[in-house]
Short mmCIF file of C-alpha atoms and ligand atoms in Angstrom, two decimals:
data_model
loop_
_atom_site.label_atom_id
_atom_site.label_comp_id
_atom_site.label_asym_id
_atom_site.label_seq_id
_atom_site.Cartn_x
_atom_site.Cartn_y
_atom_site.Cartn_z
CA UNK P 1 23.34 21.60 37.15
CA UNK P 2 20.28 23.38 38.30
CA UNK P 3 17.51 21.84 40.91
CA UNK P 4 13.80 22.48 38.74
CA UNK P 5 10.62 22.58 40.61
CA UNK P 6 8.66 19.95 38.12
CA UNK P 7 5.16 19.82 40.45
CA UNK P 8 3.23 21.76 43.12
CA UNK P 9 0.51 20.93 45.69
CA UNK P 10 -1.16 22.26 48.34
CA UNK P 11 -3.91 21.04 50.86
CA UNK P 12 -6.23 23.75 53.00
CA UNK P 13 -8.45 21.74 55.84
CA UNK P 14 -12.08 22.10 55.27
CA UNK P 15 -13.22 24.24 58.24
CA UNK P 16 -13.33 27.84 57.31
CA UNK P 17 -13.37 30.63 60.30
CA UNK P 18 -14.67 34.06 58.39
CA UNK P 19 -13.90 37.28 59.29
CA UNK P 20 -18.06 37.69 59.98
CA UNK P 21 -17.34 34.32 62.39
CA UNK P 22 -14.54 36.13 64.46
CA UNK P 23 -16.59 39.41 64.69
CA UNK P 24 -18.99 37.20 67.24
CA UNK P 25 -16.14 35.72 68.94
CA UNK P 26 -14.02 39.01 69.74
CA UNK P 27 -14.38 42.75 69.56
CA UNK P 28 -13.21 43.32 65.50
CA UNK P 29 -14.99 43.86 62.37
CA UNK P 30 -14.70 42.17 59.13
CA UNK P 31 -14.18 46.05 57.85
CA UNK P 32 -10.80 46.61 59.78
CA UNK P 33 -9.49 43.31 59.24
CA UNK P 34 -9.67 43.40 55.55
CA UNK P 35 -8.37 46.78 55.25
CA UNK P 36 -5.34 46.52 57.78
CA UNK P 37 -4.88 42.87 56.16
CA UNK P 38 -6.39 41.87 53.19
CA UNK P 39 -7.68 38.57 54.90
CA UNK P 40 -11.05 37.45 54.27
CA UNK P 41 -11.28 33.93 55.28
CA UNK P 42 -8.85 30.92 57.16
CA UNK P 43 -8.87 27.71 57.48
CA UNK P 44 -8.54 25.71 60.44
CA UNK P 45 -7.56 21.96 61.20
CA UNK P 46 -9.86 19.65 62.55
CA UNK P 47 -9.00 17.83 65.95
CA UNK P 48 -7.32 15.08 64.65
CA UNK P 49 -5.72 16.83 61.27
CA UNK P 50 -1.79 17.67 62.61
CA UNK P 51 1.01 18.95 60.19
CA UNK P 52 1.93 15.99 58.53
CA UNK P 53 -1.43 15.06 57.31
CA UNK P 54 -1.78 18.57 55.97
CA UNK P 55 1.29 17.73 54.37
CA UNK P 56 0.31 14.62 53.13
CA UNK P 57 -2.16 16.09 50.83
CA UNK P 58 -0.01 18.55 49.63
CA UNK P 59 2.96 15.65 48.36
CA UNK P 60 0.27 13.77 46.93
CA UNK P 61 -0.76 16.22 44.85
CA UNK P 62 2.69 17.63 44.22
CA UNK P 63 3.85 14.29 43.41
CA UNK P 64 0.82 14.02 40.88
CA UNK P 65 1.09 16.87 38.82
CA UNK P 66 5.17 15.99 38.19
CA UNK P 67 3.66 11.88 37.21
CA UNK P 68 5.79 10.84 39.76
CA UNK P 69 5.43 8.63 42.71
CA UNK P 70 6.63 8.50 46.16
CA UNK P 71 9.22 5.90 45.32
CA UNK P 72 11.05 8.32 43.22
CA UNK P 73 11.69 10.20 46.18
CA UNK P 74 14.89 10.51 48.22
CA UNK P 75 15.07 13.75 50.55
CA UNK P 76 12.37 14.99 52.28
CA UNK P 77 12.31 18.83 53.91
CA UNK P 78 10.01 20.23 55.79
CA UNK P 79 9.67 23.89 56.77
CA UNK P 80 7.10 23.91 59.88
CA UNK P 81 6.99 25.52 63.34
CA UNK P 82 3.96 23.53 64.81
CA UNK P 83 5.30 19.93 63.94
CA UNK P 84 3.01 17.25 65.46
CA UNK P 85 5.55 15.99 67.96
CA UNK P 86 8.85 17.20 69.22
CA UNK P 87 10.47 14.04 67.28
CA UNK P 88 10.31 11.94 64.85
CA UNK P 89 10.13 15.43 62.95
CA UNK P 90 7.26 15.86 60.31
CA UNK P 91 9.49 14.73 57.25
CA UNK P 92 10.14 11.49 59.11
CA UNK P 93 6.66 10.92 59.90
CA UNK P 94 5.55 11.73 56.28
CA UNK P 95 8.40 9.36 54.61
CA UNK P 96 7.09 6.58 56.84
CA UNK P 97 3.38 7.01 56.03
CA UNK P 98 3.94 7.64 52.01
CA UNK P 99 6.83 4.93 51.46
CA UNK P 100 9.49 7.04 50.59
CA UNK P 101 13.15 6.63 51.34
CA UNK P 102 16.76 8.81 51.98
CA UNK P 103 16.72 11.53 54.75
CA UNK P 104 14.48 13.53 56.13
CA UNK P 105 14.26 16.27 58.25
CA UNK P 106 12.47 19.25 59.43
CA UNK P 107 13.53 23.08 59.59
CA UNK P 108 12.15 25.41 62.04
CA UNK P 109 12.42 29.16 61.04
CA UNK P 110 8.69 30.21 61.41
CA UNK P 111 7.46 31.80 58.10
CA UNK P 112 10.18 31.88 56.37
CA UNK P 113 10.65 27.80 56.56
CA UNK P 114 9.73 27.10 53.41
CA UNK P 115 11.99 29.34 51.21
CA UNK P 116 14.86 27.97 53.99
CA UNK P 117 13.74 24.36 53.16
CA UNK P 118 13.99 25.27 49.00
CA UNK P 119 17.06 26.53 49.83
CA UNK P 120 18.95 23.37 51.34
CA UNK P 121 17.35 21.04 49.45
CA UNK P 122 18.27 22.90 45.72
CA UNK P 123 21.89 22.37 47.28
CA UNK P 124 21.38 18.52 47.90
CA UNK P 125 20.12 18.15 44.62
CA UNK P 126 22.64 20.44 43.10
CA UNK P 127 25.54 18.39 44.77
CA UNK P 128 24.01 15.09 43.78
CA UNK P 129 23.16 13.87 46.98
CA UNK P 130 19.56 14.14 46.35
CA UNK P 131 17.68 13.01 42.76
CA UNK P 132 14.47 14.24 43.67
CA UNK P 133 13.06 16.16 47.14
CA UNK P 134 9.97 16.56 48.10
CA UNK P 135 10.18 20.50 49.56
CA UNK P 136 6.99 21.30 52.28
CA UNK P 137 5.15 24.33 54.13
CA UNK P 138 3.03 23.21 56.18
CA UNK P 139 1.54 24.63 59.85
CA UNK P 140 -1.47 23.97 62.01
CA UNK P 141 -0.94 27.75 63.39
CA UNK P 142 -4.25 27.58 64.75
CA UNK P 143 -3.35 25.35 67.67
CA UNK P 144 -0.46 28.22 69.34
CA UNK P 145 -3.16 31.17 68.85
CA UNK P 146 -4.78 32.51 71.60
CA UNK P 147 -7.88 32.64 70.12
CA UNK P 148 -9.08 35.58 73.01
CA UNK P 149 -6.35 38.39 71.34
CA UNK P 150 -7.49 40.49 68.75
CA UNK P 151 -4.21 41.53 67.76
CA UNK P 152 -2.93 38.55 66.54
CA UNK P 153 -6.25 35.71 66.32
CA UNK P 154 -7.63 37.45 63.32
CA UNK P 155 -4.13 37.04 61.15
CA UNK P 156 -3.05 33.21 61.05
CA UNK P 157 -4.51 30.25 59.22
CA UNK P 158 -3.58 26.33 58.71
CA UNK P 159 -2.37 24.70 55.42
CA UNK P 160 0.11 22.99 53.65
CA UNK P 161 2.07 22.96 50.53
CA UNK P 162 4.75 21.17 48.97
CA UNK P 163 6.87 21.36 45.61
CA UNK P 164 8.61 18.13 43.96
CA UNK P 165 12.46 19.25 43.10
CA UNK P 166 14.86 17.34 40.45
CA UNK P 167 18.29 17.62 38.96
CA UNK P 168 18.08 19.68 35.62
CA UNK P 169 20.82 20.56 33.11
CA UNK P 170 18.29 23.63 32.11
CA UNK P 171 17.20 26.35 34.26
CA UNK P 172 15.86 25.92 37.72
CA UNK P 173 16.25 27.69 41.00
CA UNK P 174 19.00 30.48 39.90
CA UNK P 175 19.58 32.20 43.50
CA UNK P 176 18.85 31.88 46.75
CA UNK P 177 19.58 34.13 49.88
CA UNK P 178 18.45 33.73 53.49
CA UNK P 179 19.27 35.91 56.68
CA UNK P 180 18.25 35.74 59.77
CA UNK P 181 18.69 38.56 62.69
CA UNK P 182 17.92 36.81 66.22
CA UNK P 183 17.99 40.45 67.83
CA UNK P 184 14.36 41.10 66.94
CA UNK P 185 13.48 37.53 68.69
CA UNK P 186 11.16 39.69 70.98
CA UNK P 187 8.66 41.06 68.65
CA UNK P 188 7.17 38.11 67.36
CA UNK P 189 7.23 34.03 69.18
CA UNK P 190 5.81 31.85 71.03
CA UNK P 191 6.22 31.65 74.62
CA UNK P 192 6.71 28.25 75.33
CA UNK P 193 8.76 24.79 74.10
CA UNK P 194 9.88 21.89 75.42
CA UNK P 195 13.55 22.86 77.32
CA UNK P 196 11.72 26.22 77.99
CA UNK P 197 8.47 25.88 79.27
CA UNK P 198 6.25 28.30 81.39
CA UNK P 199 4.29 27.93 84.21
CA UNK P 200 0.61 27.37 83.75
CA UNK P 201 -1.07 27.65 80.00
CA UNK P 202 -0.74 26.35 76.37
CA UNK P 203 1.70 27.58 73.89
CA UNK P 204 0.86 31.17 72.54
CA UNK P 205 2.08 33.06 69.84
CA UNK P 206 3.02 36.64 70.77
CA UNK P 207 3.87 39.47 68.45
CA UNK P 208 4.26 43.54 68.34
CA UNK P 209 2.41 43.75 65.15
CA UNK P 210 3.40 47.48 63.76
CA UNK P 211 6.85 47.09 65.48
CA UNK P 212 6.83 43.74 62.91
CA UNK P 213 5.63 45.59 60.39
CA UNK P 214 7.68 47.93 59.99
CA UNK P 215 11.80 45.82 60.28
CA UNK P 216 9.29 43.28 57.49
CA UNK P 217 8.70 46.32 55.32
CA UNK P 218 12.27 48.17 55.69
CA UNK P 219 14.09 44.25 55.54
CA UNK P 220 11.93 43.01 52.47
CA UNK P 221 12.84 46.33 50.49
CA UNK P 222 16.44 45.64 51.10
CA UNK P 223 16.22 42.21 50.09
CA UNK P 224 14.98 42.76 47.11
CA UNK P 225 16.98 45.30 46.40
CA UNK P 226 20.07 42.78 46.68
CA UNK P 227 17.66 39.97 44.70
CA UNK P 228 17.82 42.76 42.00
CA UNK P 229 21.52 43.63 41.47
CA UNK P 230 22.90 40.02 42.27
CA UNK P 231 21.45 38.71 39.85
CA UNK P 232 21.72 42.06 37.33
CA UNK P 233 18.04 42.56 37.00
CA UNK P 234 16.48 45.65 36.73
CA UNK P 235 13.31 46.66 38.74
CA UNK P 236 9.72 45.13 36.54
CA UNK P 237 11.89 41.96 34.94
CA UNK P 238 10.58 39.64 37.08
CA UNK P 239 7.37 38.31 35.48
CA UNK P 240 5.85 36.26 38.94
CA UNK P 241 6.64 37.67 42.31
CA UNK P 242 5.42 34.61 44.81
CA UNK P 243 5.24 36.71 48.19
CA UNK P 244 4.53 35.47 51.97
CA UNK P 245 1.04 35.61 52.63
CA UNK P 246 1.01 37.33 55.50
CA UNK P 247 -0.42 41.00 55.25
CA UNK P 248 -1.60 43.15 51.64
CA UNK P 249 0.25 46.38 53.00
CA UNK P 250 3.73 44.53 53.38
CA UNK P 251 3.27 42.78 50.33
CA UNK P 252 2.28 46.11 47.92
CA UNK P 253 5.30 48.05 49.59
CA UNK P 254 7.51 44.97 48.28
CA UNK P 255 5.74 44.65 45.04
CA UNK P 256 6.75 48.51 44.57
CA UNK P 257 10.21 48.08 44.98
CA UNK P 258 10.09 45.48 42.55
CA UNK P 259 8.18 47.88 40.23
CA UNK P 260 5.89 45.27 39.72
CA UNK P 261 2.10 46.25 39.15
CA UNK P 262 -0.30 44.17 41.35
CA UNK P 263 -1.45 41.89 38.35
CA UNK P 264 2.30 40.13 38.11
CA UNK P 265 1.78 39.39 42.78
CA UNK P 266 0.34 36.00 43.35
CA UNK P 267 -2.40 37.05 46.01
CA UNK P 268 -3.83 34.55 48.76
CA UNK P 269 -3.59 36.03 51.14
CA UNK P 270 -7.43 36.66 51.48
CA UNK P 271 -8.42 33.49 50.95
CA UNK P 272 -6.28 31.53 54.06
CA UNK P 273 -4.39 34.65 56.28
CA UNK P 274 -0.98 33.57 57.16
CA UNK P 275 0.06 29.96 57.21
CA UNK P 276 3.48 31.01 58.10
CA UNK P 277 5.92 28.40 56.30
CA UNK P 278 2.87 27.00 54.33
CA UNK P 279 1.78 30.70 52.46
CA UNK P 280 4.13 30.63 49.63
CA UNK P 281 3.88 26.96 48.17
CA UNK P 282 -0.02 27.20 48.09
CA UNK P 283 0.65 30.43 46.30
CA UNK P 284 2.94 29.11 43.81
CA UNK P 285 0.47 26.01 43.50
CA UNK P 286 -2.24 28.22 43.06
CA UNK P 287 -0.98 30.32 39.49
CA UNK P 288 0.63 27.29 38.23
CA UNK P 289 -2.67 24.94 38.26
CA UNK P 290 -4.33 28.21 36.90
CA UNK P 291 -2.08 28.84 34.28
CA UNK P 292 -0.48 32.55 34.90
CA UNK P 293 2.86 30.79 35.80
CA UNK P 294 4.49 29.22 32.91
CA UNK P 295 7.61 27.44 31.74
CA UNK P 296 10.14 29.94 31.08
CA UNK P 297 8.33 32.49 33.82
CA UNK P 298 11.23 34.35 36.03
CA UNK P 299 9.56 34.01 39.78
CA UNK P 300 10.85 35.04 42.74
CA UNK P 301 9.70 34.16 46.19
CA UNK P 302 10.36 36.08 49.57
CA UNK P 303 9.37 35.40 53.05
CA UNK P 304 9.97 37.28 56.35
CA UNK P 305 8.84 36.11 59.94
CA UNK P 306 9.67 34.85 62.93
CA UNK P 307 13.52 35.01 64.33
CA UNK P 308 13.51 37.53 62.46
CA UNK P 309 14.44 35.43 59.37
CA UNK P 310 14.22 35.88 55.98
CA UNK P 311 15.26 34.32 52.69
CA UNK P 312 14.29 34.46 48.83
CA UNK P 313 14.30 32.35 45.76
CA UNK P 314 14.54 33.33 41.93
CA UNK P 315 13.71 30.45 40.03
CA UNK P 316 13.30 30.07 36.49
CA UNK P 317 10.12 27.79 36.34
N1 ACO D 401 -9.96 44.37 65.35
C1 ACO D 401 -10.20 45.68 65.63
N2 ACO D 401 -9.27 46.50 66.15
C2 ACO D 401 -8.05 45.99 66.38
C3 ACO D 401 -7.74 44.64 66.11
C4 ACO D 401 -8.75 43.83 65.58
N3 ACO D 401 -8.55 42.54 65.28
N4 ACO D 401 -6.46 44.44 66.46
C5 ACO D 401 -5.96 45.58 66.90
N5 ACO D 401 -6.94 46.54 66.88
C6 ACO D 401 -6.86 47.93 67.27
C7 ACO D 401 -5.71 48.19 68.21
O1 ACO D 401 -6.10 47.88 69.54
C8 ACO D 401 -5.48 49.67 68.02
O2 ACO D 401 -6.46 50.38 68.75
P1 ACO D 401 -6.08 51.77 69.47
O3 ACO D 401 -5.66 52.70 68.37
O4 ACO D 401 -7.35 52.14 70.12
O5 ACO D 401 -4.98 51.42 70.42
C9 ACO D 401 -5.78 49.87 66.54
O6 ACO D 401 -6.54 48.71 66.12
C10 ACO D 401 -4.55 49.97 65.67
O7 ACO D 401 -3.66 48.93 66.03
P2 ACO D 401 -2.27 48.74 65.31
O8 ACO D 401 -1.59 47.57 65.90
O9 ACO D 401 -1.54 50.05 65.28
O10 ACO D 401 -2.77 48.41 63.84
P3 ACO D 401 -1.91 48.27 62.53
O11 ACO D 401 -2.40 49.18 61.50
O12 ACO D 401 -0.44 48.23 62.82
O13 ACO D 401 -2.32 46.80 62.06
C11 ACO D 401 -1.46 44.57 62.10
C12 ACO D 401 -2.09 45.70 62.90
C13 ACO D 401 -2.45 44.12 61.03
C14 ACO D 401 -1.15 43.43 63.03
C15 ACO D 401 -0.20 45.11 61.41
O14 ACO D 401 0.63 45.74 62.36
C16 ACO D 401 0.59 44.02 60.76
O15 ACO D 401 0.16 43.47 59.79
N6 ACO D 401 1.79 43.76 61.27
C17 ACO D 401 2.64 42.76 60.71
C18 ACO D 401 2.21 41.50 61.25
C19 ACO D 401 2.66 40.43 60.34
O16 ACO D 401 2.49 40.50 59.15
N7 ACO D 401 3.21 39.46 60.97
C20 ACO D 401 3.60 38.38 60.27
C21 ACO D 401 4.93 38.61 59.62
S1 ACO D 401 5.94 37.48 60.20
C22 ACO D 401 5.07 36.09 60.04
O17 ACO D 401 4.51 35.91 59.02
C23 ACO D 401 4.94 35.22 61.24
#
């Protein structure tokens, strides 16, 4: 029994911040940020747009494209640091609005949420606990970013997407493996919560972005590496490779150790910056709608972010 991803959505919220629109708000140029990045464009929420009406879009549409409905439903995960509230968690809030039923529940492990969320619910299905699961990315990012720093305003983005799973007796998700290092908690968070909260000020995000850089590059080669001889695959036999969006650099280094050539990398990273959990189901929903991922296809996700965590997927779409 496999778990088969049989639709995709995603949502991005109107508003688009250019690179040319943060050169008049802070001391960068639309020059260094697309070389040291590859980012072109975000999106941002409006006032009243939270997580779970990003995600909302995204189900829909998900839910469309596998000609189901929201009654067919019953699990709900979603992957999300910036939930609207502290509780009911976003899955809750989304079963209630859409009419769906079993559990739901949220996971929180920054960009790497959504490949986490895959992860658990492929084993619900997979035990028969679940029939079908609705799987979600989804972040307003744009709310914890001090929009004053440079280093860190110009990378992030909001959106949302989502991925309908069912029981399968033919291929589906083949592998999964997630890690997680809580040593490096340091480099990259944000400063605030709710048991933990600081003095004066919002919620910021905080990171050492080379000192990231570099344990993303050095853990993503290794990962692969495993991805690779786990599942006796040699390097350019993957014909998809469904990256994080979060920087062009770290995702050509990966791409090489795949010995993938840039055509066979889903890139969208220019088009919406980092949406932490939310980057890799918009990907995926971008080359299936325009038809480079088909049945058959070998694809293999990967994400890396805050925590450090990390996880990947090979899925046989
Ligand atoms: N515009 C212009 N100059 C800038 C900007 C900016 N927006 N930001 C920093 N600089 C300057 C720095 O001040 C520094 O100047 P200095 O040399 O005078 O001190 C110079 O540019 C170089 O700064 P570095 O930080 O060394 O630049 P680097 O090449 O490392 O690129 C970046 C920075 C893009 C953040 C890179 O380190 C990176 O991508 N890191 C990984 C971040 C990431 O991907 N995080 C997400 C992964 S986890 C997750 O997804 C949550």
């Amino acid at each position: 029994m496999y778990s088969r991803i049989a639709g995709t959505g995603a949502y991005l919220p109107e508003k688009v911040l250019t690179n040319f629109d943060l050169e008049k708000m802070i001391d960068t140029t639309d020059e260094w940020i697309r070389t040291r990045t590859g980012i072109e464009r975000r999106h941002i929420a409006a006032k009243d747009e939270a997580t779970s009406d990003l995600s909302e879009q995204a189900c829909r549409a998900a839910l469309d494209a596998a000609g189901l409905t929201p009654a067919d439903i019953d699990l709900v995960v979603v992957g999300t640091c910036t939930p609207d509230l502290v509780f009911p968690n976003v899955a809750c809030l989304l079963q209630e609005r859409m009419g769906m039923s079993g559990a739901a529940f949220s996971i929180e492990a920054a960009c790497s949420g959504f490949v986490y969320s895959l992860s658990v619910a492929d084993k619900f299905v997979r035990a028969g606990q679940a029939t079908r699961a609705l799987v979600v990315g989804a972040e307003v990012m744009s709310r914890i970013i001090d929009w004053t720093d440079r280093e860190t305003c110009v990378l992030f983005g909001d959106g949302a997407g989502a991925v309908v799973l069912e029981a399968s007796d033919d291929a589906g998700i083949l592998y999964t493996d997630l890690g997680a290092d809580g040593r490096y908690r340091n480099l990259l968070y944000a400063d605030s919560g709710v048991s933990r909260v600081k003095e004066e000020g919002e919620t910021t995000l905080l990171m050492k972005g080379n000192e990231v850089f570099k344990v993303a590059v050095r853990t993503l080669e290794g990962m692969v590496d495993r991805v690779l001889a786990d599942n006796g695959l040699e390097q350019g036999e993957i014909d998809w490779f469904v990256p994080h969006q979060a920087n062009l650099r770290i995702i050509r280094a990966t791409a090489r150790r795949l010995g993938l050539p840039m055509e066979r990398v889903v890139l969208t990273v220019r088009d919406h910056g980092n949406t932490s959990a939310a980057s890799i189901p918009m990907a995926l929903d971008t080359a299936v709608r325009d038809g480079r991922i088909q049945p058959g296809d070998l694809v293999l996700m990967e994400a890396f972010g805050g925590g450090f965590t990390w996880g990947a997927t090979l899925v046989r779409y």
